[in-house]
Coordinates of C-alpha atoms in Angstrom, one line a residue:
M1 CA -143.9 31.5 131.7
S2 CA -142.1 28.5 130.2
G3 CA -143.2 25.8 127.9
V4 CA -144.5 25.2 124.3
V5 CA -145.4 28.1 122.1
T6 CA -148.1 27.2 119.5
G7 CA -148.7 28.6 116.0
D8 CA -151.2 31.1 117.2
A9 CA -148.7 32.5 119.9
V10 CA -150.5 30.8 122.8
V11 CA -147.9 29.9 125.5
L12 CA -148.5 26.6 127.3
G13 CA -146.4 26.6 130.5
L14 CA -145.9 26.8 134.2
Q15 CA -145.2 30.0 136.1
P16 CA -141.6 29.8 137.5
A17 CA -141.0 31.5 140.7
K18 CA -139.1 34.8 140.6
L19 CA -135.8 35.3 142.4
P20 CA -137.2 37.6 145.2
S21 CA -139.8 35.1 146.3
R22 CA -137.4 32.3 146.2
A23 CA -134.8 34.3 148.2
L24 CA -137.5 35.1 150.8
A25 CA -138.5 31.4 151.0
L26 CA -134.9 30.4 151.3
A27 CA -134.2 33.0 154.1
I28 CA -137.2 31.6 156.1
D29 CA -135.9 28.1 155.7
L30 CA -132.4 29.0 156.7
V31 CA -133.6 30.8 159.8
V32 CA -135.6 27.8 160.9
V33 CA -132.9 25.2 160.1
W34 CA -130.0 27.2 161.6
G35 CA -132.0 27.9 164.7
A36 CA -132.7 24.2 165.1
Y37 CA -129.1 23.4 164.4
L38 CA -127.8 25.8 167.1
L39 CA -130.2 24.5 169.7
I40 CA -129.3 20.9 169.0
S41 CA -125.6 21.7 168.9
I42 CA -125.8 23.4 172.3
A43 CA -127.7 20.4 173.8
L44 CA -125.2 17.9 172.4
A45 CA -122.2 20.0 173.5
I46 CA -123.5 19.8 177.1
A47 CA -124.3 16.1 176.8
T48 CA -120.9 15.2 175.3
A49 CA -118.8 17.3 177.5
S50 CA -117.1 14.2 179.0
L51 CA -116.2 12.7 175.6
D52 CA -112.8 13.1 173.9
Q53 CA -112.2 15.5 171.1
A54 CA -112.5 12.8 168.3
A55 CA -116.0 11.8 169.6
V56 CA -117.1 15.4 169.8
M57 CA -116.0 16.0 166.3
A58 CA -117.8 13.0 165.0
V59 CA -121.0 14.1 166.8
S60 CA -120.6 17.6 165.3
I61 CA -120.3 16.3 161.8
A62 CA -123.3 14.0 162.2
T63 CA -125.4 16.8 163.5
F64 CA -124.4 19.0 160.6
L65 CA -125.3 16.4 158.0
L66 CA -128.6 15.3 159.7
V67 CA -129.9 18.8 160.5
L68 CA -128.6 21.1 157.8
V69 CA -128.7 18.5 154.9
G70 CA -130.9 15.6 155.9
A71 CA -133.7 17.6 157.4
P72 CA -134.4 19.8 154.3
I73 CA -134.3 16.7 152.1
A74 CA -136.8 14.9 154.4
V75 CA -139.1 17.9 154.5
E76 CA -139.2 18.3 150.7
T77 CA -139.7 14.6 150.2
L78 CA -142.6 14.3 152.6
S79 CA -144.3 17.5 151.6
H80 CA -143.8 17.0 147.9
G81 CA -141.7 20.1 147.4
R82 CA -143.1 22.4 150.1
S83 CA -140.7 23.6 152.8
L84 CA -141.8 26.1 155.5
G85 CA -140.5 29.0 153.5
K86 CA -142.1 27.8 150.3
M87 CA -145.4 27.3 152.0
A88 CA -145.2 30.9 153.3
C89 CA -144.4 32.3 149.9
G90 CA -146.8 30.1 147.9
L91 CA -144.1 28.2 146.1
R92 CA -143.5 24.5 145.3
V93 CA -140.7 22.4 143.8
V94 CA -142.0 20.2 141.0
R95 CA -140.5 18.0 138.3
D96 CA -139.8 19.4 134.8
D97 CA -143.1 17.8 133.7
G98 CA -145.1 19.5 136.5
G99 CA -145.4 16.4 138.6
P100 CA -144.6 16.1 142.3
I101 CA -141.0 15.4 143.3
R102 CA -139.7 12.2 144.9
F103 CA -136.8 11.4 147.2
R104 CA -134.2 11.3 144.5
H105 CA -135.1 14.9 143.4
A106 CA -134.9 16.2 146.9
L107 CA -131.6 14.3 147.5
V108 CA -129.9 15.9 144.5
R109 CA -131.2 19.4 145.4
G110 CA -130.1 19.0 149.0
A111 CA -126.6 17.7 148.1
M112 CA -126.1 20.6 145.6
G113 CA -127.5 23.0 148.2
V114 CA -124.5 22.3 150.5
V115 CA -122.3 24.0 147.9
E116 CA -124.7 26.4 146.4
I117 CA -126.3 27.7 149.6
L118 CA -124.5 26.7 152.8
M119 CA -120.8 27.0 151.7
T120 CA -121.3 30.1 149.5
F121 CA -124.1 31.8 151.5
G122 CA -126.5 31.5 148.6
V123 CA -124.3 33.5 146.1
V124 CA -123.9 30.7 143.6
A125 CA -127.6 29.9 143.8
C126 CA -128.6 33.5 143.1
I127 CA -126.2 33.8 140.2
A128 CA -127.5 30.6 138.7
S129 CA -131.1 31.7 139.1
L130 CA -130.4 35.0 137.4
V131 CA -128.6 33.3 134.5
S132 CA -131.2 30.6 133.9
A133 CA -134.2 31.5 131.7
R134 CA -136.5 29.5 134.1
G135 CA -134.9 30.7 137.3
R136 CA -133.3 27.4 138.2
R137 CA -130.3 26.9 140.4
I138 CA -127.7 24.2 139.7
G139 CA -129.5 21.8 142.0
D140 CA -132.6 22.2 140.0
V141 CA -130.8 21.5 136.7
F142 CA -129.2 18.3 138.0
A143 CA -132.4 17.1 139.7
G144 CA -134.7 18.0 136.8
T145 CA -136.9 20.2 139.0
L146 CA -138.4 23.7 138.9
V147 CA -139.7 26.0 141.6
V148 CA -143.1 27.3 140.5
R149 CA -145.8 29.6 141.9
E150 CA -148.5 27.5 143.6
R151 CA -150.9 30.3 144.3
V152 CA -152.6 31.4 141.1
P153 CA -155.9 33.3 140.7
V154 CA -158.9 31.0 140.4
A155 CA -160.1 32.8 137.3
H156 CA -157.0 31.6 135.5
A157 CA -157.4 27.9 136.5
V158 CA -157.9 25.6 133.5
L159 CA -159.6 22.2 133.4
M160 CA -158.1 19.2 131.7
P161 CA -160.3 16.6 130.0
V162 CA -160.1 13.1 131.3
A163 CA -159.4 10.0 129.3
P164 CA -162.3 8.7 127.2
P165 CA -164.1 5.8 129.0
W166 CA -163.9 3.6 126.0
L167 CA -160.1 3.9 126.2
A168 CA -159.9 3.0 129.9
G169 CA -157.2 0.3 130.5
R170 CA -156.2 0.3 126.9
F171 CA -152.7 1.4 127.7
A172 CA -152.1 -0.5 130.9
E173 CA -149.2 -2.5 129.4
L174 CA -147.6 0.5 127.6
D175 CA -144.0 1.2 128.5
L176 CA -143.7 4.9 129.6
S177 CA -140.2 4.8 131.0
G178 CA -138.7 6.3 127.8
V179 CA -140.9 9.4 127.7
P180 CA -138.9 12.4 128.9
D181 CA -140.3 14.9 131.4
E182 CA -140.3 17.7 128.8
L183 CA -142.7 15.8 126.6
W184 CA -145.0 15.0 129.5
L185 CA -145.1 18.7 130.4
A186 CA -145.9 19.7 126.8
I187 CA -148.7 17.1 126.6
R188 CA -150.3 18.2 129.9
Q189 CA -150.1 21.9 128.9
Y190 CA -151.7 21.2 125.6
L191 CA -154.6 19.2 127.1
A192 CA -155.2 22.0 129.6
R193 CA -155.3 24.7 126.9
M194 CA -156.6 22.8 123.9
R195 CA -160.0 24.5 123.9
Q196 CA -158.4 27.9 123.8
L197 CA -156.5 27.2 120.5
D198 CA -157.6 27.5 116.9
A199 CA -159.0 24.1 115.7
E200 CA -156.3 23.7 113.0
V201 CA -153.5 24.7 115.4
S202 CA -154.9 22.3 118.0
R203 CA -155.1 19.4 115.6
S204 CA -151.5 19.9 114.3
L205 CA -150.1 20.3 117.7
A206 CA -151.9 17.2 119.0
E207 CA -150.7 15.2 116.1
R208 CA -147.1 16.3 116.6
L209 CA -147.2 15.5 120.3
A210 CA -148.8 12.1 119.7
G211 CA -146.2 11.3 117.1
E212 CA -143.4 12.1 119.6
L213 CA -145.2 10.0 122.2
V214 CA -145.5 7.0 119.9
A215 CA -141.8 7.3 119.0
R216 CA -140.8 7.3 122.6
T217 CA -143.0 4.4 123.7
G218 CA -142.4 2.3 120.6
A219 CA -146.1 1.3 120.3
P220 CA -148.4 2.8 117.6
A221 CA -151.5 4.7 118.5
P222 CA -154.8 2.7 118.2
V223 CA -156.5 3.0 114.8
G224 CA -159.4 5.4 114.7
V225 CA -158.5 7.2 118.0
S226 CA -158.0 10.9 117.6
A227 CA -154.7 12.4 118.7
P228 CA -156.1 14.5 121.6
A229 CA -158.0 11.4 123.0
F230 CA -154.9 9.3 122.7
L231 CA -152.9 11.9 124.6
A232 CA -155.5 12.2 127.3
A233 CA -155.7 8.4 127.7
V234 CA -151.9 8.0 128.1
V235 CA -151.6 10.9 130.5
G236 CA -154.5 9.4 132.5
E237 CA -152.6 6.0 132.6
R238 CA -149.5 7.7 133.9
Q239 CA -151.3 9.6 136.6
A240 CA -153.0 6.3 137.7
R241 CA -149.6 4.6 137.9
D242 CA -148.2 7.5 140.0
A243 CA -151.2 7.3 142.3
R244 CA -150.8 3.5 142.7
R245 CA -147.1 3.9 143.5
A246 CA -147.8 6.7 146.1
Q247 CA -150.5 4.6 147.7
A248 CA -148.2 1.6 147.9
A249 CA -145.5 3.7 149.5
A250 CA -148.0 5.2 152.0
V251 CA -149.3 1.7 152.9
G252 CA -145.7 0.4 153.3
A253 CA -144.8 3.4 155.6
S254 CA -147.9 3.4 157.8
G255 CA -149.3 -0.1 157.4
S256 CA -152.8 1.2 156.5
V257 CA -154.5 4.0 154.7
G258 CA -157.4 5.6 156.4
P259 CA -160.7 6.1 154.6
G260 CA -161.0 9.2 152.6
H261 CA -157.2 9.8 152.4
G262 CA -156.3 9.1 148.8
A263 CA -152.7 8.6 147.9
G264 CA -152.7 10.9 144.9
P265 CA -151.5 14.5 144.9
R266 CA -153.9 17.2 146.0
P267 CA -156.1 19.1 143.5
G268 CA -154.7 22.5 142.6
V269 CA -151.1 21.3 143.0
P270 CA -148.8 21.3 140.0
G271 CA -148.5 17.7 138.9
A272 CA -151.8 16.6 140.5
P273 CA -154.6 15.1 138.4
V274 CA -156.6 18.0 137.2
R275 CA -160.3 18.1 137.6
S276 CA -162.2 16.8 134.5
A277 CA -163.6 19.4 132.3
G278 CA -167.4 19.6 132.2
P279 CA -168.0 20.6 128.6
V280 CA -165.5 18.0 127.3
S281 CA -166.9 14.5 127.3
F282 CA -166.0 11.3 125.5
P283 CA -169.1 9.3 124.6
Q284 CA -168.7 5.5 124.7
P285 CA -169.8 3.6 121.6
V286 CA -172.8 1.4 122.4
V287 CA -173.5 -1.8 120.4
P288 CA -177.3 -2.3 120.0
S289 CA -178.7 -5.6 121.3
E290 CA -181.3 -7.8 119.6
A291 CA -184.0 -6.5 121.9
S292 CA -183.3 -2.9 121.0
A293 CA -182.6 -3.5 117.3
A294 CA -186.2 -2.6 116.4
A295 CA -186.3 0.6 118.5
P296 CA -185.8 3.9 116.7
T297 CA -182.3 5.2 116.8
P298 CA -181.9 8.4 118.9
P299 CA -180.1 11.4 117.4
P300 CA -176.4 11.4 118.0
P301 CA -175.1 13.6 120.9
P302 CA -173.4 16.9 120.2
A303 CA -169.8 16.6 119.0
T304 CA -167.2 17.2 121.6
G305 CA -164.1 17.0 119.5
F306 CA -163.2 13.5 120.7
A307 CA -165.2 10.9 118.8
P308 CA -164.9 7.1 119.6
P309 CA -163.3 4.9 117.0
A310 CA -165.6 3.7 114.1

């Protein structure tokens, strides 16, 4: 487990994949990709038998790059970090903040994989994974990614509170480009485990994370908004932006999006928007109108830990 350790020794983190499971997933991927490469090479050798040696060499190099390098990059990009071997072993490649990877992450991993895996038969990748505390190979370090376990027991799943309704759209213009992935990961892990922490520890940790977020964005937190509510609202805004970008990419690739096929990541996947927690709610402040001014005031709802601003 990797991540933030709180004052009461609660570890907030992902579950990095172990070397045996990663090696098994890599072996499955190599068998598939090398099998496809050999079949395509044999077919091209028969088709280019009449060409000169320079043309045959050019075709061989292009086949190597497209099949052994380009194909894994395309598969990881389209599947958001799940190759055939990783699907079989229940693994997934995610960003350092737990979100789904994009093309640039898969490109760096694939480029480094030529040296780490193909040219050294995986020896360099195994050594790097053993030395790294989070089991990352060199490609993961340069790409800012991490291979994690995707299959976790349902009993250990945690629910993350959604942003308060009265803060919806409050941070639409906030610049989030300067926030590092490590800070996003710490905030997401805190929100997922906040109800398991001691109240004082939870408050101090939320204030520290909110202070770091304000320092990175350059915009102060709204007056009267609690630190956990502020963190939940900003994380919700970032997830909404990721969903809009994914939907725009899907529309640009296919021309249309079918009904019922959302562009956001799937539930249960690291980096996907987590289901909202039932017990945690954010009541919206209601301003009484003139017609209801004379009506008796109902008792306030039970406290949830996230009160709206006064």
